[in-house]
mmCIF file of C-alpha atoms and ligand atoms in Angstrom:
data_model
loop_
_atom_site.group_PDB
_atom_site.id
_atom_site.type_symbol
_atom_site.label_atom_id
_atom_site.label_comp_id
_atom_site.label_asym_id
_atom_site.label_seq_id
_atom_site.Cartn_x
_atom_site.Cartn_y
_atom_site.Cartn_z
ATOM 1 C CA MET N 1 208.345 93.755 44.299
ATOM 2 C CA ASN N 2 208.703 91.441 41.278
ATOM 3 C CA LEU N 3 206.986 88.095 41.093
ATOM 4 C CA ARG N 4 207.719 85.158 38.870
ATOM 5 C CA LEU N 5 205.549 82.038 38.850
ATOM 6 C CA TYR N 6 207.077 78.748 37.695
ATOM 7 C CA SER N 7 204.146 76.960 36.220
ATOM 8 C CA TYR N 8 202.959 74.463 33.761
ATOM 9 C CA TRP N 9 199.886 75.337 31.711
ATOM 10 C CA ARG N 10 197.999 72.090 32.806
ATOM 11 C CA SER N 11 199.247 71.984 36.310
ATOM 12 C CA SER N 12 196.040 72.301 38.527
ATOM 13 C CA SER N 13 198.275 73.290 41.526
ATOM 14 C CA ALA N 14 199.931 76.248 39.549
ATOM 15 C CA TRP N 15 196.464 77.131 38.230
ATOM 16 C CA ARG N 16 195.275 77.798 41.767
ATOM 17 C CA VAL N 17 198.034 80.329 42.204
ATOM 18 C CA ARG N 18 197.367 81.966 38.862
ATOM 19 C CA ILE N 19 193.655 82.490 40.025
ATOM 20 C CA ALA N 20 194.853 84.036 43.215
ATOM 21 C CA LEU N 21 197.256 86.342 41.488
ATOM 22 C CA GLY N 22 194.560 87.350 39.109
ATOM 23 C CA LEU N 23 192.007 88.006 41.930
ATOM 24 C CA LYS N 24 194.641 90.238 43.562
ATOM 25 C CA GLU N 25 195.291 91.885 40.239
ATOM 26 C CA LEU N 26 199.009 91.293 40.691
ATOM 27 C CA GLU N 27 201.417 91.355 37.802
ATOM 28 C CA TYR N 28 203.834 88.480 37.518
ATOM 29 C CA ARG N 29 206.245 86.906 35.079
ATOM 30 C CA TYR N 30 205.320 83.388 33.813
ATOM 31 C CA ALA N 31 208.153 80.886 33.650
ATOM 32 C CA ALA N 32 207.123 77.613 32.058
ATOM 33 C CA VAL N 33 208.462 74.217 33.381
ATOM 34 C CA ASN N 34 207.438 71.607 30.885
ATOM 35 C CA LEU N 35 206.344 68.668 33.112
ATOM 36 C CA LEU N 36 205.779 66.550 30.042
ATOM 37 C CA GLU N 37 209.318 66.857 28.841
ATOM 38 C CA GLY N 38 210.766 66.277 32.350
ATOM 39 C CA GLU N 39 212.038 69.840 32.902
ATOM 40 C CA GLN N 40 210.986 69.531 36.549
ATOM 41 C CA TRP N 41 213.804 67.079 37.050
ATOM 42 C CA SER N 42 216.463 69.666 36.287
ATOM 43 C CA GLU N 43 218.925 70.865 38.826
ATOM 44 C CA ALA N 44 217.566 74.376 38.402
ATOM 45 C CA GLN N 45 214.000 73.216 39.359
ATOM 46 C CA ARG N 46 215.350 71.186 42.277
ATOM 47 C CA ALA N 47 217.128 74.278 43.564
ATOM 48 C CA ARG N 48 213.751 76.185 43.387
ATOM 49 C CA ASN N 49 211.804 73.353 45.043
ATOM 50 C CA PRO N 50 213.305 70.166 46.597
ATOM 51 C CA THR N 51 210.125 68.308 45.492
ATOM 52 C CA HIS N 52 210.704 69.377 41.890
ATOM 53 C CA GLN N 53 207.089 70.363 41.649
ATOM 54 C CA VAL N 54 205.338 73.439 40.414
ATOM 55 C CA PRO N 55 204.111 75.976 41.455
ATOM 56 C CA VAL N 56 207.000 78.015 42.756
ATOM 57 C CA LEU N 57 206.550 81.785 43.317
ATOM 58 C CA GLU N 58 209.834 83.715 43.181
ATOM 59 C CA VAL N 59 209.631 87.076 45.003
ATOM 60 C CA GLU N 60 212.234 89.776 44.484
ATOM 61 C CA ARG N 61 212.188 92.754 46.843
ATOM 62 C CA ALA N 62 214.624 95.611 46.913
ATOM 63 C CA GLY N 63 217.430 95.060 49.496
ATOM 64 C CA GLN N 64 216.275 91.525 50.347
ATOM 65 C CA PRO N 65 217.488 88.140 49.244
ATOM 66 C CA PRO N 66 215.032 86.466 46.753
ATOM 67 C CA LEU N 67 212.292 84.577 48.410
ATOM 68 C CA ARG N 68 211.024 81.256 46.847
ATOM 69 C CA LEU N 69 207.602 80.122 47.953
ATOM 70 C CA VAL N 70 206.346 76.569 47.326
ATOM 71 C CA GLN N 71 203.027 74.762 47.938
ATOM 72 C CA SER N 72 200.019 76.461 46.509
ATOM 73 C CA MET N 73 198.357 76.799 49.915
ATOM 74 C CA ALA N 74 201.333 78.505 51.518
ATOM 75 C CA ILE N 75 201.791 80.732 48.392
ATOM 76 C CA ILE N 76 198.117 81.868 48.304
ATOM 77 C CA GLU N 77 198.047 82.497 52.007
ATOM 78 C CA TRP N 78 201.286 84.519 51.715
ATOM 79 C CA LEU N 79 199.711 86.517 48.965
ATOM 80 C CA ASP N 80 196.667 87.173 51.103
ATOM 81 C CA GLU N 81 198.792 88.375 54.038
ATOM 82 C CA VAL N 82 201.063 90.601 51.906
ATOM 83 C CA HIS N 83 198.309 91.869 49.570
ATOM 84 C CA PRO N 84 195.161 91.752 51.729
ATOM 85 C CA SER N 85 192.805 93.262 49.256
ATOM 86 C CA PRO N 86 190.601 91.671 48.075
ATOM 87 C CA PRO N 87 190.636 89.105 50.925
ATOM 88 C CA LEU N 88 190.700 85.411 49.835
ATOM 89 C CA LEU N 89 189.831 84.240 53.414
ATOM 90 C CA PRO N 90 186.849 85.246 55.500
ATOM 91 C CA ALA N 91 187.033 87.727 58.288
ATOM 92 C CA THR N 92 186.011 85.281 61.097
ATOM 93 C CA ALA N 93 187.948 82.386 62.363
ATOM 94 C CA ASP N 94 184.976 80.078 61.831
ATOM 95 C CA GLY N 95 184.818 81.143 58.244
ATOM 96 C CA ARG N 96 188.540 80.671 57.738
ATOM 97 C CA ALA N 97 188.391 77.196 59.157
ATOM 98 C CA ARG N 98 185.560 76.347 56.760
ATOM 99 C CA VAL N 99 187.325 77.687 53.723
ATOM 100 C CA ARG N 100 190.677 76.195 54.537
ATOM 101 C CA ALA N 101 188.944 72.859 55.077
ATOM 102 C CA LEU N 102 187.287 73.057 51.610
ATOM 103 C CA ALA N 103 190.572 73.840 49.974
ATOM 104 C CA GLU N 104 192.440 71.237 51.900
ATOM 105 C CA HIS N 105 189.852 68.670 50.829
ATOM 106 C CA VAL N 106 191.045 69.217 47.240
ATOM 107 C CA ASN N 107 194.714 69.849 48.145
ATOM 108 C CA SER N 108 195.370 66.931 50.319
ATOM 109 C CA GLY N 109 192.292 64.748 49.733
ATOM 110 C CA ILE N 110 191.807 64.577 45.985
ATOM 111 C CA GLN N 111 194.651 66.014 43.833
ATOM 112 C CA PRO N 112 197.459 63.898 45.504
ATOM 113 C CA LEU N 113 195.657 60.713 44.648
ATOM 114 C CA GLN N 114 195.337 61.569 40.877
ATOM 115 C CA ASN N 115 198.631 63.545 40.198
ATOM 116 C CA ALA N 116 200.896 62.399 37.388
ATOM 117 C CA ILE N 117 203.600 60.755 39.530
ATOM 118 C CA VAL N 118 201.137 58.610 41.409
ATOM 119 C CA LEU N 119 199.332 57.512 38.293
ATOM 120 C CA LYS N 120 202.673 56.721 36.620
ATOM 121 C CA ARG N 121 203.647 54.445 39.569
ATOM 122 C CA LEU N 122 200.194 52.782 39.539
ATOM 123 C CA ARG N 123 200.529 52.162 35.812
ATOM 124 C CA GLU N 124 203.861 50.399 36.394
ATOM 125 C CA LYS N 125 202.303 48.148 38.934
ATOM 126 C CA VAL N 126 198.980 47.533 37.336
ATOM 127 C CA PRO N 127 198.854 48.408 33.721
ATOM 128 C CA GLY N 128 195.744 50.175 32.715
ATOM 129 C CA TRP N 129 194.424 50.704 36.183
ATOM 130 C CA ASP N 130 195.477 54.255 36.776
ATOM 131 C CA ARG N 131 192.503 55.849 34.973
ATOM 132 C CA ALA N 132 189.866 53.899 36.967
ATOM 133 C CA TRP N 133 191.814 54.845 40.177
ATOM 134 C CA ALA N 134 191.826 58.445 39.298
ATOM 135 C CA GLN N 135 188.137 58.543 38.427
ATOM 136 C CA GLN N 136 187.180 56.903 41.682
ATOM 137 C CA ALA N 137 189.406 59.149 43.735
ATOM 138 C CA ILE N 138 187.987 62.190 42.110
ATOM 139 C CA ALA N 139 184.434 60.983 42.085
ATOM 140 C CA GLU N 140 184.447 60.255 45.806
ATOM 141 C CA GLY N 141 186.279 63.381 46.627
ATOM 142 C CA LEU N 142 184.039 65.696 44.624
ATOM 143 C CA GLY N 143 180.926 63.933 46.097
ATOM 144 C CA ALA N 144 182.133 64.875 49.649
ATOM 145 C CA LEU N 145 183.076 68.318 48.538
ATOM 146 C CA GLU N 146 179.629 68.834 46.997
ATOM 147 C CA ARG N 147 178.025 67.964 50.382
ATOM 148 C CA ALA N 148 180.597 70.139 52.375
ATOM 149 C CA VAL N 149 180.143 73.170 50.077
ATOM 150 C CA ALA N 150 176.368 72.778 50.178
ATOM 151 C CA ASP N 151 176.205 72.939 54.021
ATOM 152 C CA GLY N 152 174.796 76.377 54.012
ATOM 153 C CA GLY N 153 177.943 78.459 53.895
ATOM 154 C CA ALA N 154 177.994 78.750 50.110
ATOM 155 C CA GLY N 155 176.587 81.750 48.347
ATOM 156 C CA ARG N 156 177.484 82.561 44.707
ATOM 157 C CA PHE N 157 180.902 81.153 45.558
ATOM 158 C CA CYS N 158 182.162 78.374 47.910
ATOM 159 C CA HIS N 159 181.924 80.789 50.845
ATOM 160 C CA GLY N 160 179.577 83.647 50.565
ATOM 161 C CA ASP N 161 179.303 85.930 47.536
ATOM 162 C CA SER N 162 182.931 86.732 46.913
ATOM 163 C CA PRO N 163 185.473 84.445 45.263
ATOM 164 C CA GLY N 164 188.213 83.161 47.597
ATOM 165 C CA LEU N 165 190.720 80.431 48.499
ATOM 166 C CA ALA N 166 188.330 77.560 48.125
ATOM 167 C CA ASP N 167 187.220 78.557 44.766
ATOM 168 C CA CYS N 168 190.982 78.617 43.614
ATOM 169 C CA TYR N 169 190.990 74.930 44.437
ATOM 170 C CA LEU N 170 187.544 73.889 43.226
ATOM 171 C CA VAL N 171 187.788 75.109 39.616
ATOM 172 C CA PRO N 172 191.014 73.278 38.554
ATOM 173 C CA GLN N 173 189.759 70.145 40.288
ATOM 174 C CA LEU N 174 186.593 70.084 38.198
ATOM 175 C CA TYR N 175 188.764 70.461 35.043
ATOM 176 C CA ASN N 176 190.812 67.464 36.217
ATOM 177 C CA ALA N 177 187.521 65.567 36.623
ATOM 178 C CA ARG N 178 186.641 66.131 32.995
ATOM 179 C CA ARG N 179 190.186 65.313 31.897
ATOM 180 C CA PHE N 180 189.716 61.933 33.436
ATOM 181 C CA GLY N 181 186.259 61.443 31.704
ATOM 182 C CA LEU N 182 184.138 61.925 34.846
ATOM 183 C CA GLU N 183 180.571 62.809 34.586
ATOM 184 C CA THR N 184 180.091 65.936 36.733
ATOM 185 C CA SER N 185 176.310 66.512 36.711
ATOM 186 C CA GLY N 186 176.082 64.931 40.144
ATOM 187 C CA PHE N 187 177.752 67.931 41.689
ATOM 188 C CA PRO N 188 175.196 70.780 40.966
ATOM 189 C CA THR N 189 176.420 73.152 43.697
ATOM 190 C CA LEU N 190 180.024 72.817 42.534
ATOM 191 C CA LEU N 191 178.941 73.313 38.929
ATOM 192 C CA ARG N 192 176.912 76.393 39.793
ATOM 193 C CA ILE N 193 179.917 77.969 41.656
ATOM 194 C CA GLU N 194 182.198 76.999 38.669
ATOM 195 C CA ALA N 195 179.977 78.936 36.335
ATOM 196 C CA ALA N 196 180.075 82.061 38.644
ATOM 197 C CA CYS N 197 183.881 81.761 38.614
ATOM 198 C CA ALA N 198 184.040 81.423 34.855
ATOM 199 C CA ALA N 199 182.399 84.819 34.497
ATOM 200 C CA LEU N 200 185.295 86.556 36.305
ATOM 201 C CA THR N 201 188.371 87.858 34.407
ATOM 202 C CA ALA N 202 190.764 86.411 36.996
ATOM 203 C CA PHE N 203 189.533 82.860 36.457
ATOM 204 C CA GLN N 204 189.417 83.391 32.635
ATOM 205 C CA ALA N 205 193.044 84.560 32.503
ATOM 206 C CA ALA N 206 194.189 81.662 34.665
ATOM 207 C CA HIS N 207 192.671 78.989 32.524
ATOM 208 C CA PRO N 208 195.224 76.463 31.090
ATOM 209 C CA ASP N 209 194.344 77.236 27.522
ATOM 210 C CA ARG N 210 195.265 80.878 28.065
ATOM 211 C CA GLN N 211 198.740 80.134 29.267
ATOM 212 C CA PRO N 212 201.724 80.933 27.066
ATOM 213 C CA ASP N 213 203.096 77.379 27.217
ATOM 214 C CA ALA N 214 199.584 75.845 26.259
ATOM 215 C CA PRO N 215 199.914 74.127 22.866
ATOM 216 C CA SER N 216 197.229 76.354 21.325
ATOM 217 C CA SER N 217 198.167 79.547 23.231
ATOM 218 C CA ASP N 218 197.385 82.871 21.614
ATOM 219 C CA PRO N 219 200.321 85.224 22.427
ATOM 220 C CA ALA N 220 197.913 88.233 22.216
ATOM 221 C CA THR N 221 195.812 87.011 25.242
ATOM 222 C CA SER N 222 198.280 85.229 27.452
ATOM 223 C CA PRO N 223 200.922 86.432 29.819
ATOM 224 C CA ALA N 224 204.441 86.532 28.346
ATOM 225 C CA THR N 225 206.769 83.675 29.115
ATOM 226 C CA SER N 226 210.009 81.997 28.428
ATOM 227 C CA PRO N 227 211.444 78.868 30.051
ATOM 228 C CA ALA N 228 212.847 80.101 33.412
ATOM 229 C CA ALA N 229 213.503 83.699 32.289
ATOM 230 C CA ALA N 230 210.458 85.633 31.200
ATOM 231 C CA PRO N 231 209.942 89.118 29.940
ATOM 232 C CA ALA N 232 207.106 91.249 31.278
ATOM 233 C CA ALA N 233 203.836 89.509 32.007
ATOM 234 C CA ALA N 234 200.600 90.192 33.833
ATOM 235 C CA GLY N 235 198.416 88.092 35.990
ATOM 236 C CA ARG N 236 195.706 90.583 35.226
ATOM 237 C CA SER N 237 193.826 89.514 32.221
ATOM 238 C CA PRO N 238 193.802 91.737 29.207
HETATM 239 N N1 GSH Y 301 200.583 70.262 47.162
HETATM 240 C C1 GSH Y 301 201.231 70.827 46.070
HETATM 241 C C2 GSH Y 301 201.118 69.938 44.877
HETATM 242 C C3 GSH Y 301 202.016 70.336 43.730
HETATM 243 C C4 GSH Y 301 201.870 69.369 42.572
HETATM 244 O O1 GSH Y 301 201.358 68.225 42.665
HETATM 245 N N2 GSH Y 301 202.444 69.769 41.334
HETATM 246 C C5 GSH Y 301 202.447 68.899 40.221
HETATM 247 C C6 GSH Y 301 201.665 69.547 39.099
HETATM 248 S S1 GSH Y 301 199.979 69.769 39.513
HETATM 249 C C7 GSH Y 301 203.854 68.762 39.746
HETATM 250 O O2 GSH Y 301 204.653 69.629 39.729
HETATM 251 N N3 GSH Y 301 204.190 67.468 39.313
HETATM 252 C C8 GSH Y 301 205.457 67.146 38.899
HETATM 253 C C9 GSH Y 301 205.420 65.953 37.910
HETATM 254 O O3 GSH Y 301 204.411 65.609 37.344
HETATM 255 O O4 GSH Y 301 206.430 65.344 37.746
HETATM 256 C C10 GSH Y 301 200.789 72.274 45.821
HETATM 257 O O5 GSH Y 301 199.666 72.545 46.168
HETATM 258 O O6 GSH Y 301 201.569 73.101 45.364
#
């Protein structure tokens, strides 16, 4: 099976999938879609994903037509079903519901309110208002997430002592908070978990600065890439 991830270095949604691929130690090719230069609006990207967004995970399997997976949640759950070890979801239905709720809290409750297209439209309507809007959405969202994570289910990570689905969503969202100039010290549980994640190779390798399309990327330490057609690459960190 060959995997190719259409990604953008700073896309928090693609970053979630990069973390999951790393935790599963799956090799993949990295194909950059430059969102800043509008490459998402190409016909090729529309064919991959009708919403034009990243991430898209392309799966090639012998004797089967290529599979294109979209939406980080669906992609990560697919990875977890097809490559169950290590599991990214808990063994119990109760645990899975908790972890999915935490991840959804970011996926549908925070990130869509601060993504680039929403902020662009806000800027067009009320010039200069987009940053304050994003700050408020993230601050309120992370405040609720802090309370939800600290409900007793957290261990070293969002759920217990192994990294999982919710951690894939938490770490990129904290990065986005800082991008928008938000003070994060009011979220001590989230910061403690972020520090535990940062110690893991999978999270380090998935960081935006380590991606081949990052402006300061070091080719020696990032997966190989090319726009849309990449040579060999590895989700595993070096
Ligand atoms: N719910 C989607 C969100 C995907 C999303 O918002 N992708 C953004 C980047 S983080 C994107 O491709 N934006 C296109 C643009 O900015 O024009 C997912 O989890 O995959």
